[in-house]
Short mmCIF file of C-alpha atoms in Angstrom, two decimals:
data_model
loop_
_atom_site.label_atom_id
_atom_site.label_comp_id
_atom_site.label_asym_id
_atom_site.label_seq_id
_atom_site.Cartn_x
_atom_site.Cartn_y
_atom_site.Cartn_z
CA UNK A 870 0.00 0.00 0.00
CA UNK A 871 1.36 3.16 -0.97
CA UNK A 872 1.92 6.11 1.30
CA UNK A 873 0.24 9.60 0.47
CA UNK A 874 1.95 12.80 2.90
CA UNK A 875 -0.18 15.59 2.14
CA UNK A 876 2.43 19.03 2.62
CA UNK A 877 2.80 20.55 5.55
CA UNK A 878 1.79 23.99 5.50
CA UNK A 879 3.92 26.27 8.05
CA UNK A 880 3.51 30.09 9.01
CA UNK A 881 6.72 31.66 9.13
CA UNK A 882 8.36 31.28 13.17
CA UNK A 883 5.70 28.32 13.39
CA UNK A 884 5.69 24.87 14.02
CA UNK A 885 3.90 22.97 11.27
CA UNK A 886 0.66 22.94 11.30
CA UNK A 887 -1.80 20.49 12.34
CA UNK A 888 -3.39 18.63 9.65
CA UNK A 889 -7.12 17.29 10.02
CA UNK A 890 -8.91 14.65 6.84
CA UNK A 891 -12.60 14.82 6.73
CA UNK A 892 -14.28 11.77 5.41
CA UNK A 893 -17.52 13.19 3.15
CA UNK A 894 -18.25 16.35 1.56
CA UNK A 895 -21.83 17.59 2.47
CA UNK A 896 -22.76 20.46 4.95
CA UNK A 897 -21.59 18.65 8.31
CA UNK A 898 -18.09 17.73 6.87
CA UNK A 899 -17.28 21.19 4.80
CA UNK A 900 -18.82 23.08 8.06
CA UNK A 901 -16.21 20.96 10.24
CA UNK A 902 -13.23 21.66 7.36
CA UNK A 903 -14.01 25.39 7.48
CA UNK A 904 -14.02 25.55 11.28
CA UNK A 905 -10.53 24.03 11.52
CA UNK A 906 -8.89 25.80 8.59
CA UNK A 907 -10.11 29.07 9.90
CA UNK A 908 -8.16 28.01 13.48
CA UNK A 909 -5.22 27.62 11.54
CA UNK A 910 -5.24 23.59 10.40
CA UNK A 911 -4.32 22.02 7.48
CA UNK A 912 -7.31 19.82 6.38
CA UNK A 913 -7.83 17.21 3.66
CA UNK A 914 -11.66 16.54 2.59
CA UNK A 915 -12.14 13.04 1.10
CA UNK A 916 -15.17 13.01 -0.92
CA UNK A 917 -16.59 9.27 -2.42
CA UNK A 918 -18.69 11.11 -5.27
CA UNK A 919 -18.04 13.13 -7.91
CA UNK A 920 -19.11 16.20 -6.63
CA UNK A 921 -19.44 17.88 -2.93
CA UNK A 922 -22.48 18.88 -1.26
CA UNK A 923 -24.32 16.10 -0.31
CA UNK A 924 -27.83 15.99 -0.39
CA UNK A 925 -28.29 19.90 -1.40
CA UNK A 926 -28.24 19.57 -4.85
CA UNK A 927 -30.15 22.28 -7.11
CA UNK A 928 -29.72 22.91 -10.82
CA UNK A 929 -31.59 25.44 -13.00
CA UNK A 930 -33.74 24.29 -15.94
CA UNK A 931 -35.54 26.77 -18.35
CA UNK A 932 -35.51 29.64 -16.42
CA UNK A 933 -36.40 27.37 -13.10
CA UNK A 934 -34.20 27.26 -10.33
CA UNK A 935 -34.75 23.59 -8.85
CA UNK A 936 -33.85 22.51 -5.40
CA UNK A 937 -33.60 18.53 -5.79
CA UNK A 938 -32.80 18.01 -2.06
CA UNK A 939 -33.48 19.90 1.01
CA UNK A 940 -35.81 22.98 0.28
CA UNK A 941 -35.72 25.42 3.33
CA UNK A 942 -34.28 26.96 6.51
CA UNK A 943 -35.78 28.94 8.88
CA UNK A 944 -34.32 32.16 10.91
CA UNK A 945 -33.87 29.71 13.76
CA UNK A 946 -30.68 27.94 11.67
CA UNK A 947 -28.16 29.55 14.21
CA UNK A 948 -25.19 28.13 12.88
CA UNK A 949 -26.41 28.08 9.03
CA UNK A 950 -26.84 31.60 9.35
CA UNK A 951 -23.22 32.55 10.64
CA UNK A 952 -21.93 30.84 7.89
CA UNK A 953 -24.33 32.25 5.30
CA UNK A 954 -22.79 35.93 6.44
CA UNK A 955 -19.29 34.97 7.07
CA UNK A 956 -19.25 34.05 3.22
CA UNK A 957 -20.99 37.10 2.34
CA UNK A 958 -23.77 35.22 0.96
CA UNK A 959 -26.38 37.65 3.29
CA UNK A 960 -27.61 39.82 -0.09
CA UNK A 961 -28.59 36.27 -1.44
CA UNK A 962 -31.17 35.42 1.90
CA UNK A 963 -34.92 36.31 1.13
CA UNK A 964 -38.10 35.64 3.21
CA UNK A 965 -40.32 32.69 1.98
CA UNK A 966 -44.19 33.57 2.01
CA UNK A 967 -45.54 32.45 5.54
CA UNK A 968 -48.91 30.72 4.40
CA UNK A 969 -48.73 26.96 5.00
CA UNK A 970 -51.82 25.01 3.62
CA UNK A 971 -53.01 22.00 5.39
CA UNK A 972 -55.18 19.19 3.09
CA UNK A 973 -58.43 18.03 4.35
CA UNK A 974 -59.95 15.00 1.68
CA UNK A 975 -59.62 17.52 -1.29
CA UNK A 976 -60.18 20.96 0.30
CA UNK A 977 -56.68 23.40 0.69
CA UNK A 978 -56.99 25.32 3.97
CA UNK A 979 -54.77 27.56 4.36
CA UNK A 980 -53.34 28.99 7.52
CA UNK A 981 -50.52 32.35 7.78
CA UNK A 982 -47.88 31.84 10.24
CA UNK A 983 -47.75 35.30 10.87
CA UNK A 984 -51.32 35.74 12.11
CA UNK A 985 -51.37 32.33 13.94
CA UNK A 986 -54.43 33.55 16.04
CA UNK A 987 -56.41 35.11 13.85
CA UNK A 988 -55.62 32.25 11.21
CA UNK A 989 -56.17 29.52 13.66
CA UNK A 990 -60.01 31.39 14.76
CA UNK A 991 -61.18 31.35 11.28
CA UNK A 992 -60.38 28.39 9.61
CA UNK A 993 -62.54 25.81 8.60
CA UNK A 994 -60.17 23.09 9.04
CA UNK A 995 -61.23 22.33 12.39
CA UNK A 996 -64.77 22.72 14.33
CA UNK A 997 -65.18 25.08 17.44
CA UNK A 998 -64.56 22.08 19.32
CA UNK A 999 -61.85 20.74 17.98
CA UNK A 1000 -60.14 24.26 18.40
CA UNK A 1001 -61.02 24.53 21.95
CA UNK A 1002 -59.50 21.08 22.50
CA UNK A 1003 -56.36 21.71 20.88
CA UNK A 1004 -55.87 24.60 22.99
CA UNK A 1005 -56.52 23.16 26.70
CA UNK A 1006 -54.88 19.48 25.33
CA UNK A 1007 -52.06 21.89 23.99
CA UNK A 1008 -50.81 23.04 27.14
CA UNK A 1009 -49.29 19.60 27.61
CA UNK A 1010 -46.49 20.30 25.35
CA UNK A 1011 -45.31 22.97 27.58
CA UNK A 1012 -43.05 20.93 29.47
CA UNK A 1013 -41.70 18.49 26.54
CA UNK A 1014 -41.09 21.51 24.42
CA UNK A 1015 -40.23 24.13 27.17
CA UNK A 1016 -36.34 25.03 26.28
CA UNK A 1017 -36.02 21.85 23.98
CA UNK A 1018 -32.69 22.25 21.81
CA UNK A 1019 -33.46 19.95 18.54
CA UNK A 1020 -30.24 19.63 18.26
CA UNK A 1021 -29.04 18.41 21.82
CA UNK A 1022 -31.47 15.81 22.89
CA UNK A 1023 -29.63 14.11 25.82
CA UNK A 1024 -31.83 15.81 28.54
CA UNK A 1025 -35.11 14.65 26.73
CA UNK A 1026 -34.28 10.68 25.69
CA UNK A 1027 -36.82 9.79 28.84
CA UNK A 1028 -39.26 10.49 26.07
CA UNK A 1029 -37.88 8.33 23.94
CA UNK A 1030 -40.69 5.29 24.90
CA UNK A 1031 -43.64 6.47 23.14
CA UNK A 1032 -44.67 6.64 19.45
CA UNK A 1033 -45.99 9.60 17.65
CA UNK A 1034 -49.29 8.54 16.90
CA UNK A 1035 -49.66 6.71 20.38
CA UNK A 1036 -48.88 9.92 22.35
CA UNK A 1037 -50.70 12.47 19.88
CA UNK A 1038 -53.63 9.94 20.08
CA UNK A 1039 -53.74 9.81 23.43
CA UNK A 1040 -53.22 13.00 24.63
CA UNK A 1041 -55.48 14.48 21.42
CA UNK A 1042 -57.51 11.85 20.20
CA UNK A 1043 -57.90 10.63 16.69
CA UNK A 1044 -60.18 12.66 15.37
CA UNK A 1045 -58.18 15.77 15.91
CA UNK A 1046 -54.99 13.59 14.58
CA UNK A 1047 -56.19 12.94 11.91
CA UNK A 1048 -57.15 16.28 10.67
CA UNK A 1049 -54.43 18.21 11.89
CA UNK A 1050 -51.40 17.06 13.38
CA UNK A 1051 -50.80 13.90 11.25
CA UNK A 1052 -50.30 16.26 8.28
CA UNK A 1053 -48.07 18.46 10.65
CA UNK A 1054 -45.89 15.01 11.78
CA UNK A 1055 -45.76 13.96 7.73
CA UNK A 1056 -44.19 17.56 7.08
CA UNK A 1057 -41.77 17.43 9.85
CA UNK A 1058 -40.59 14.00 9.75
CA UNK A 1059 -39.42 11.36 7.52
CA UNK A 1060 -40.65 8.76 9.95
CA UNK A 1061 -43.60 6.34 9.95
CA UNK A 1062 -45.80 8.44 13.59
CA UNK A 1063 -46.49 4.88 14.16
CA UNK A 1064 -43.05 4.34 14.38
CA UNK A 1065 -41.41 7.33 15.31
CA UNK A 1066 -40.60 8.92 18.52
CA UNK A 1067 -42.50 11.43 19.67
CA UNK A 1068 -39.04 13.01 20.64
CA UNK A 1069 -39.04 13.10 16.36
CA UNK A 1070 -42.29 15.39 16.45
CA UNK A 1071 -41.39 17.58 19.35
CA UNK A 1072 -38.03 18.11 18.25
CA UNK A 1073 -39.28 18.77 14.33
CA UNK A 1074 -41.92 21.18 15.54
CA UNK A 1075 -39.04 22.89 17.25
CA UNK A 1076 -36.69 23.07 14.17
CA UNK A 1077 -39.35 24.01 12.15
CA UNK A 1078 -40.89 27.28 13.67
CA UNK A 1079 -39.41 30.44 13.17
CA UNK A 1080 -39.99 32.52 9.56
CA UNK A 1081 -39.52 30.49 7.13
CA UNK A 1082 -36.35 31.96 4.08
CA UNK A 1083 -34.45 30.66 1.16
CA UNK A 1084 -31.13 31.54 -0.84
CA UNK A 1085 -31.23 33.20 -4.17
CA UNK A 1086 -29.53 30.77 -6.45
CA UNK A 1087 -30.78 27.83 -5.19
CA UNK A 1088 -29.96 25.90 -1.90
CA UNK A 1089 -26.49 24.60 -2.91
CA UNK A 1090 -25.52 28.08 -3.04
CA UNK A 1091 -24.00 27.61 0.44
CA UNK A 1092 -22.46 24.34 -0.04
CA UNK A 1093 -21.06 25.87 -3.05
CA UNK A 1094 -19.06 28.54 -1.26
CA UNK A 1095 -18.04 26.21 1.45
CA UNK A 1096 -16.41 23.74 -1.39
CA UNK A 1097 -14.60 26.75 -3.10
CA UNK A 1098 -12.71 27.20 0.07
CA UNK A 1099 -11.59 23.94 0.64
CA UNK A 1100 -9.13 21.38 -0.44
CA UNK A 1101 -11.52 18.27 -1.59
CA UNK A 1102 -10.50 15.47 -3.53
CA UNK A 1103 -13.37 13.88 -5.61
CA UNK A 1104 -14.00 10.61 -6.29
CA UNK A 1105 -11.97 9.56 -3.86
CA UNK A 1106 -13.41 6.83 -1.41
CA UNK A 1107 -12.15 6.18 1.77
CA UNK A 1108 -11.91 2.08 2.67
CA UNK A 1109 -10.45 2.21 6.20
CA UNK A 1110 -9.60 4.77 9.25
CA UNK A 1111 -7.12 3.75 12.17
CA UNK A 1112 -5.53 4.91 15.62
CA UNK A 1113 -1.86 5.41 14.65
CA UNK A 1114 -0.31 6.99 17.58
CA UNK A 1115 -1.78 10.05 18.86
CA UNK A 1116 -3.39 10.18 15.64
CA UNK A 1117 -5.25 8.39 12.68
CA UNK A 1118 -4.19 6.35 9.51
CA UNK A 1119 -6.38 6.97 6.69
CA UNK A 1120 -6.79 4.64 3.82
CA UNK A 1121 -8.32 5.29 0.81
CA UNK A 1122 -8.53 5.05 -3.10
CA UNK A 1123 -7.17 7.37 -6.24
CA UNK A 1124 -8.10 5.77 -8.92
CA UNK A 1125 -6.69 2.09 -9.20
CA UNK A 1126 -4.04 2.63 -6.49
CA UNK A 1127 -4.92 2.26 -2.68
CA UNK A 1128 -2.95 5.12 -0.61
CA UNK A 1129 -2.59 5.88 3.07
CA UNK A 1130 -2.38 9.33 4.57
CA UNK A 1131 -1.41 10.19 8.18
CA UNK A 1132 -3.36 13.32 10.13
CA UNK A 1133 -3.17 13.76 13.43
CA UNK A 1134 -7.35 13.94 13.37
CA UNK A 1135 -10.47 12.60 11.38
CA UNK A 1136 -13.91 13.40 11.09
CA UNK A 1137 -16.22 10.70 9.83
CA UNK A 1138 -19.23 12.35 8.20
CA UNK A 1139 -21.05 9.22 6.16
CA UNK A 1140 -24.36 7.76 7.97
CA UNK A 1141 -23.39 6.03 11.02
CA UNK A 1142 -23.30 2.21 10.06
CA UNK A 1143 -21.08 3.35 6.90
CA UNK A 1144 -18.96 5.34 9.48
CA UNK A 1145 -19.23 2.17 11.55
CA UNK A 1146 -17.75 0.24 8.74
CA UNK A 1147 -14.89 2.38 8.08
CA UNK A 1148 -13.78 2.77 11.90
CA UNK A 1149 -14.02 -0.60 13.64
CA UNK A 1150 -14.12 0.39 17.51
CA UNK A 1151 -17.76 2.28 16.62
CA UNK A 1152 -19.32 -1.43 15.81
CA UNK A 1153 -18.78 -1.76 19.46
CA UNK A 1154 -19.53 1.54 20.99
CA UNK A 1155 -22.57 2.25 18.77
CA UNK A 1156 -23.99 -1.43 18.70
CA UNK A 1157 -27.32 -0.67 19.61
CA UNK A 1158 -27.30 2.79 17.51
CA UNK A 1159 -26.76 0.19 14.79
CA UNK A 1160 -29.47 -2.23 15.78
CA UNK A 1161 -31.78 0.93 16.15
CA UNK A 1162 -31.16 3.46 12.85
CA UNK A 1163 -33.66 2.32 9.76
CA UNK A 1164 -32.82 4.81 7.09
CA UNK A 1165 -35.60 6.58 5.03
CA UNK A 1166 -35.52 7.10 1.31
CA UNK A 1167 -37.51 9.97 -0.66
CA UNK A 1168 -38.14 11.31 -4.01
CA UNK A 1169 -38.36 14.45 -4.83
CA UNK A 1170 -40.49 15.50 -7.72
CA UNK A 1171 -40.22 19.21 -9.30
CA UNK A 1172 -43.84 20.22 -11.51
CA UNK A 1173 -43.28 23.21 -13.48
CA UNK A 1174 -46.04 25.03 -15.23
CA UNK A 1175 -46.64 27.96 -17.63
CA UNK A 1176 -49.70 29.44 -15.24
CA UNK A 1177 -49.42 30.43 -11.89
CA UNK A 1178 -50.99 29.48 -8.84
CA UNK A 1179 -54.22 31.34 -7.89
CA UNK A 1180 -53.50 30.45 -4.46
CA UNK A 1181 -49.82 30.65 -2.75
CA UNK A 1182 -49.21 28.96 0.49
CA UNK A 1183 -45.15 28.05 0.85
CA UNK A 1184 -45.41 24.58 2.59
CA UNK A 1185 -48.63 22.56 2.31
CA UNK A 1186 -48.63 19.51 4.38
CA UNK A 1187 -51.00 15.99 3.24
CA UNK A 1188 -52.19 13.84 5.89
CA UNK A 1189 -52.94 9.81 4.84
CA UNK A 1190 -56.59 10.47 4.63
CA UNK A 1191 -55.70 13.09 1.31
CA UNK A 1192 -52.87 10.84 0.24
CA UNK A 1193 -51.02 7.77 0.65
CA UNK A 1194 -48.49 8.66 -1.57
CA UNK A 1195 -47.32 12.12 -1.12
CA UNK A 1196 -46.60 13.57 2.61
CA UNK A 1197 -45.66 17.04 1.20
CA UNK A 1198 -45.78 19.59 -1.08
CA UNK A 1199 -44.22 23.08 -1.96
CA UNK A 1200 -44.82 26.13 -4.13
CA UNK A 1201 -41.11 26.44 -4.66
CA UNK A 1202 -42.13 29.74 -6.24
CA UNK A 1203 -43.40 31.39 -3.06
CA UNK A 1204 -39.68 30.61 -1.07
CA UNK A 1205 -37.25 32.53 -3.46
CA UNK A 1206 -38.59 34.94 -6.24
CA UNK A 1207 -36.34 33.03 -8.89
CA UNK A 1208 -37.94 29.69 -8.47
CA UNK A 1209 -39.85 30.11 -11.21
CA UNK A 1210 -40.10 32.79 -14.39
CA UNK A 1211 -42.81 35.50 -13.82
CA UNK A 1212 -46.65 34.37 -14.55
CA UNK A 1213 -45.51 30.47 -13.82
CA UNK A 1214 -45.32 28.23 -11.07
CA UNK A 1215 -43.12 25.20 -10.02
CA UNK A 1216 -44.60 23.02 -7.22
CA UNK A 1217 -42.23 19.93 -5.60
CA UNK A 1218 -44.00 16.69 -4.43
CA UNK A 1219 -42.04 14.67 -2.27
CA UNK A 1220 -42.94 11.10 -2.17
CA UNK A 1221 -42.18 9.48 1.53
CA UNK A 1222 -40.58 6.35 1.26
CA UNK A 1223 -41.64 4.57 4.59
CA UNK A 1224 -44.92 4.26 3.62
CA UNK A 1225 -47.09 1.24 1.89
CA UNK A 1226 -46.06 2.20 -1.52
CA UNK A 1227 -42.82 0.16 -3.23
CA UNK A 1228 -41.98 3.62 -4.94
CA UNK A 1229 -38.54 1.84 -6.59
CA UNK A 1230 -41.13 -0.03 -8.93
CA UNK A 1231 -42.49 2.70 -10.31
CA UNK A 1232 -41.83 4.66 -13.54
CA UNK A 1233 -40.96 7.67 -13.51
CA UNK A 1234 -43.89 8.86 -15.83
CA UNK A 1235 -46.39 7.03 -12.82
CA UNK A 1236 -44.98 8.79 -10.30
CA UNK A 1237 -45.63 11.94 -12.15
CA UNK A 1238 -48.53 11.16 -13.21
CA UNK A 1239 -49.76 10.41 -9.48
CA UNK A 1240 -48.15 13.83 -8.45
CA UNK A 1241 -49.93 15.58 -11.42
CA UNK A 1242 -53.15 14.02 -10.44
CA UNK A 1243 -53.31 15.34 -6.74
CA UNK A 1244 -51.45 18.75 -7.35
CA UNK A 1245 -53.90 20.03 -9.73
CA UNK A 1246 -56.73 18.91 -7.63
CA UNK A 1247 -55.97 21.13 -5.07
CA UNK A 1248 -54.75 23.59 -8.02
CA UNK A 1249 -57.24 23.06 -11.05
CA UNK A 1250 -56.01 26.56 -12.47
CA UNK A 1251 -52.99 24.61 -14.08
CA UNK A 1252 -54.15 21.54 -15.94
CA UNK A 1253 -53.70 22.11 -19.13
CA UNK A 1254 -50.34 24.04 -18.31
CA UNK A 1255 -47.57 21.08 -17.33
CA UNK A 1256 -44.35 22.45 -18.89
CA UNK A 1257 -42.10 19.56 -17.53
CA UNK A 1258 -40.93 17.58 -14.24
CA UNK A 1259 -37.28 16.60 -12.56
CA UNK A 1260 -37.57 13.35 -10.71
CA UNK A 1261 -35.00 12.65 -8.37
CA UNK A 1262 -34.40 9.32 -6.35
CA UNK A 1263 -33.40 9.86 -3.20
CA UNK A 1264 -32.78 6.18 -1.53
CA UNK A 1265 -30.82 7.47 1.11
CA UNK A 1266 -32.77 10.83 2.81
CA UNK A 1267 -32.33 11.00 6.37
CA UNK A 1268 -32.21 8.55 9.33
CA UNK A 1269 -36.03 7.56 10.93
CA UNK A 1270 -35.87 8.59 14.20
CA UNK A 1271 -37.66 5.43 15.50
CA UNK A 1272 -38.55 5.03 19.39
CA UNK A 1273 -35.37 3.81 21.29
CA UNK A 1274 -33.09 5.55 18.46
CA UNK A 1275 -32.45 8.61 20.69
CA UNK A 1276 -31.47 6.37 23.46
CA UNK A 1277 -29.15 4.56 21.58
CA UNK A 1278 -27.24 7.77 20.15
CA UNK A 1279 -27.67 9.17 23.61
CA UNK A 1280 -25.21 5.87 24.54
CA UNK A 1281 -23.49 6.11 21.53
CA UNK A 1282 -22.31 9.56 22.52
CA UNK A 1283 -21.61 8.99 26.27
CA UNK A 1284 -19.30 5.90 25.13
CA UNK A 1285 -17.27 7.76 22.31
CA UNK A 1286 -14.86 9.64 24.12
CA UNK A 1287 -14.25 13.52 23.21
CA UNK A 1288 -10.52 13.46 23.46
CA UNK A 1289 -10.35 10.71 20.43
CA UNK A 1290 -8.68 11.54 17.47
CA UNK A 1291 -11.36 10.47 15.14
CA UNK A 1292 -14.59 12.19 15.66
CA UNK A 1293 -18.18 12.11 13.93
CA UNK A 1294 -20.49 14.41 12.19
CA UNK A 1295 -24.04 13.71 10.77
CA UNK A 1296 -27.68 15.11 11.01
CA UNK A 1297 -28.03 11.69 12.14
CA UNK A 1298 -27.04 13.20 15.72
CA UNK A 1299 -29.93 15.26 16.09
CA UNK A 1300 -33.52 15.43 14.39
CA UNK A 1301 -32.53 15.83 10.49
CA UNK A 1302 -32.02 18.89 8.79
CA UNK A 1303 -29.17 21.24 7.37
CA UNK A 1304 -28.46 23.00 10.41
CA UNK A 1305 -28.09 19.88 12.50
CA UNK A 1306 -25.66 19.22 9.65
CA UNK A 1307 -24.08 22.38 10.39
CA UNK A 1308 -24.27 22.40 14.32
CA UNK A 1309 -22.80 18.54 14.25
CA UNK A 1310 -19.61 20.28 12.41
CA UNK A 1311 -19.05 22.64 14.25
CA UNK A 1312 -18.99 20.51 17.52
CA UNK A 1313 -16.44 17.59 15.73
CA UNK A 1314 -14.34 20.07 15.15
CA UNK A 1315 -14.38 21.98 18.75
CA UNK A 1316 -13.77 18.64 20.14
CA UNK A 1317 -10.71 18.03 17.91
CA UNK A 1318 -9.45 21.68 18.72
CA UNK A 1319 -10.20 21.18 22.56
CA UNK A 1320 -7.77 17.83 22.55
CA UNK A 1321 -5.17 19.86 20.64
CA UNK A 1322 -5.59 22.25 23.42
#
C-alpha cells in the first residue's frame, strides 16, 4: 500500500501545522473543514462522489431554479446563518411567504404563520370544538417543548418510549390527529408516527418554527461557497480509518491505487453504520445505535407550469386520509422569487418512502402522473399548463428517528470519548435537517481543537 503525505503547510516562526482529513463532503463535513482551517489547520476533505455537497443539490432548468434536495431553513438555523454571512452570501437570503396550507380530503386550507391567532379562529379546518381542544390538550407540550434544543437531545431521551401517533392519540384523540397534526408530523418527519418517537415530532416542531427563508440561487448556493474554500478530492473513497499513535491512519482510493495518509485527526461524516464500517471500535460503541437506525428514502419531484398558482401557500402539508403517496408539497415559487419565471409556477411533491407504496417499482412517468393528479386537484387553475418535471431518487434521505433511536445515540455519545482523534459528524445526531448538519460540524471540530488544546 502506498503512502500519500499531504504538505505541511507552516507560518513563518511556526511549528507545522496540524493537519485534520474529513471523510464526506456535504454540509456537516465542509462546516467541520471550514471551522478548523479558519483556526489555523491544514485539512484534507475526502469526498466518495463526484461532486461535494451532499444531499443539497439544485440545478436550473428553463428559467427554473430547482432545489432537488433539502428545500428550506428557517431564521432559527443559528449556525447556518453565521456561515451564510461569514461568506458574504447575506444579499442572497430572502423571506419565503408564511402561508402553510393544510389538506383536508380535497379541500386546501390555508393557515398564515404570521397571524397564527387570527388564522387559527377562522379556519374551517377544524370545528369550534376541535379548536377549543387543541388549545386546553395543547398546554401539555409545555413541558416536553419548554427550552427543547433539537439539536441536543440528551436531557429529553426519557421520552424516547412512546410513538408519535400513540402519544398524539392519546393526549389528542384521533379525530383531531387525523385532521391536523398527522399532516403536521408527515411535514416534519421522515418517519412512519407509528413508528417514530415522539421526541421526532417535538423536536421537528421545534426546528421548524421560526420565519420560514431561502437563498437566491438555489440551496447549494452555500455548499457551493463552502467547497470553493476547501481542499476536496473527488471521487476519492475512503476504505479504512485507524488509531496510529496520537493520531489516525487513513486509507483510501485514487483511482486504481490504494494510498494511506497520516493526520493527526479525522472526522467521519457518512451515515453512522457506513462510518461504523470504516472505523471498527464504533461497531462496538454504537452497537445498539446500529441495531436501532432504519434509514428513510424519498423522491423528490419538481412540476413546473406555464400558469401560476391562484393560491400561494409556501409549505402545504397531506395527511394519509388526502394521500397515501405524497406527505408534502411546496410552491417552490413562493420561497425565493427566482424559483420560477414571472406568470408560472413550479410546485415539488415529495414522495415518503416509509410508507405502503414500493416507490422503486415505479416509472418515472407514474410517479408523475400520481403527483400531477393530486397537485392540480388542489390547483385546477394549471391543468392544461404542465411544462415539464425533474424526478429525483433519493434512496438514502435522512435517518427515521424510530422510538429507542435517541437512546441509543444518547449511549453512543456517552461511550465515544471527546478526546479521540477520530470524531463524527451527521444530522443523524440530532432530528434531520441542514443546520443539525451544520451544528454537528461545528462541535467535531471543537472537540478536535479542545484535545489539541
Amino acid at each position: 500500500m502506498k503512502r500519500a503525505t499531504p504538505p505541511l503547510v507552516t507560518i513563518p516562526g511556526s511549528l507545522h501545522l496540524k493537519h485534520a482529513i474529513v471523510v464526506g463532503s456535504g454540509l456537516a463535513g465542509m462546516t467541520a473543514a471550514y471551522r478548523l482551517q479558519q483556526q489555523g489547520w491544514s485539512v484534507t476533505v475526502l469526498e466518495a462522489g463526484a461532486r461535494a455537497g451532499g444531499r443539497v443539490l439544485s440545478l436550473q432548468r428553463d428559467g427554473f431554479v430547482l432545489d432537488l434536495g433539502p428545500t428550506l431553513i428557517t431564521d432559527k438555523y443559528n449556525e447556518y446563518l453565521k456561515l451564510v454571512h461569514e461568506l458574504g452570501l447575506s444579499s442572497l437570503l430572502v423571506d419565503s411567504s408564511p402561508v402553510i396550507g393544510v389538506v383536508s380530503g380535497r379541500t386546501l386550507h390555508l393557515l398564515d404563520a404570521s397571524k397564527p391567532l387570527s388564522s387559527f379562529i377562522t379556519t374551517r379546518l377544524l370545528t369550534t370544538t376541535e379548536k377549543l381542544k387543541l388549545i386546553v390538550k395543547g398546554l401539555q407540550l409545555i413541558r416536553p417543548l419548554a427550552g427543547l434544543n433539537p439539536y441536543e437531545l440528551s436531557n429529553r431521551v426519557h421520552y424516547d418510549a412512546e410513538s408519535m401517533a400513540s402519544y398524539l392519540n392519546r393526549v389528542f384523540g384521533q379525530k383531531l390527529n387525523d385532521s391536523l397534526l398527522a399532516a403536521v408530523a408527515r411535514g416534519v418527519t421522515l418517519s412512519v408516527p407509528d413508528d417514530a418517537s415522539v421526541i421526532e415530532f417535538f423536536a421537528g416542531a421545534v426546528a421548524a418554527s421560526g420565519k420560514m427563508q431561502n437563498l437566491i440561487g438555489g440551496m447549494d448556493v452555500l455548499p457551493n461557497a463552502l467547497a470553493a474554500r476547501l481542499d476536496i478530492r473527488l471521487d476519492t473513497p475512503v476504505t479504512a480509518v485507524r488509531r496510529s499513535g496520537d493520531g489516525v491512519c487513513v486509507s483510501y482510493r485514487a483511482g486504481d491505487a490504494v494510498l494511506e495518509m497520516q493526520a493527526d485527526a479525522c472526522i467521519l461524516t457518512p451515515r453512522f453504520k457506513d462510518a461504523a464500517a470504516l472505523y471498527a471500535p464504533l461497531q462496538q460503541s454504537g452497537a445498539r445505535l446500529l441495531r436501532e437506525t432504519v434509514y428513510a428514502g424519498c423522491y423528490s419531484l419538481q412540476l413546473l407550469y406555464d400558469r401560476r398558482t391562484q393560491r400561494e401557500p409556501f409549505i402545504i402539508m397531506v395527511p394519509r386520509s388526502a394521500s397515501t403517496e405524497i406527505s408534502t408539497v411546496f410552491l417552490e415559487h413562493m420561497k425565493a422569487p427566482d424559483r420560477a419565471p414571472a406568470g408560472k409556477s413550479q410546485l415539488t411533491a415529495f414522495f415518503n418512502l416509509s410508507c405502503e407504496h414500493d416507490f422503486a417499482r415505479w416509472s418515472d412517468e407514474r410517479l408523475t402522473t400520481v403527483a400531477r393528479d393530486f397537485v392540480e386537484s388542489l390547483f385546477p387553475e394549471l391543468r392544461g399548463h404542465f411544462a415539464g418535471s425533474q424526478l429525483t431518487r433519493w434512496d438514502y434521505a435522512a435517518h427515521r428517528g424510530n422510538v429507542g433511536y435517541y437512546q441509543a445515540l444518547d449511549e453512543l455519545l456517552h461511550q465515544h470519548p471527546a478526546d479521540n482523534p477520530v470524531q463524527l459528524a451527521g444530522d443523524y445526531m440530532a432530528v434531520s435537517g441542514q443546520e443539525s448538519a451544520v451544528i454537528a460540524g461545528v462541535k467535531a471540530a471543537q472537540r478536535i481543537m479542545q484535545r489539541d488544546t
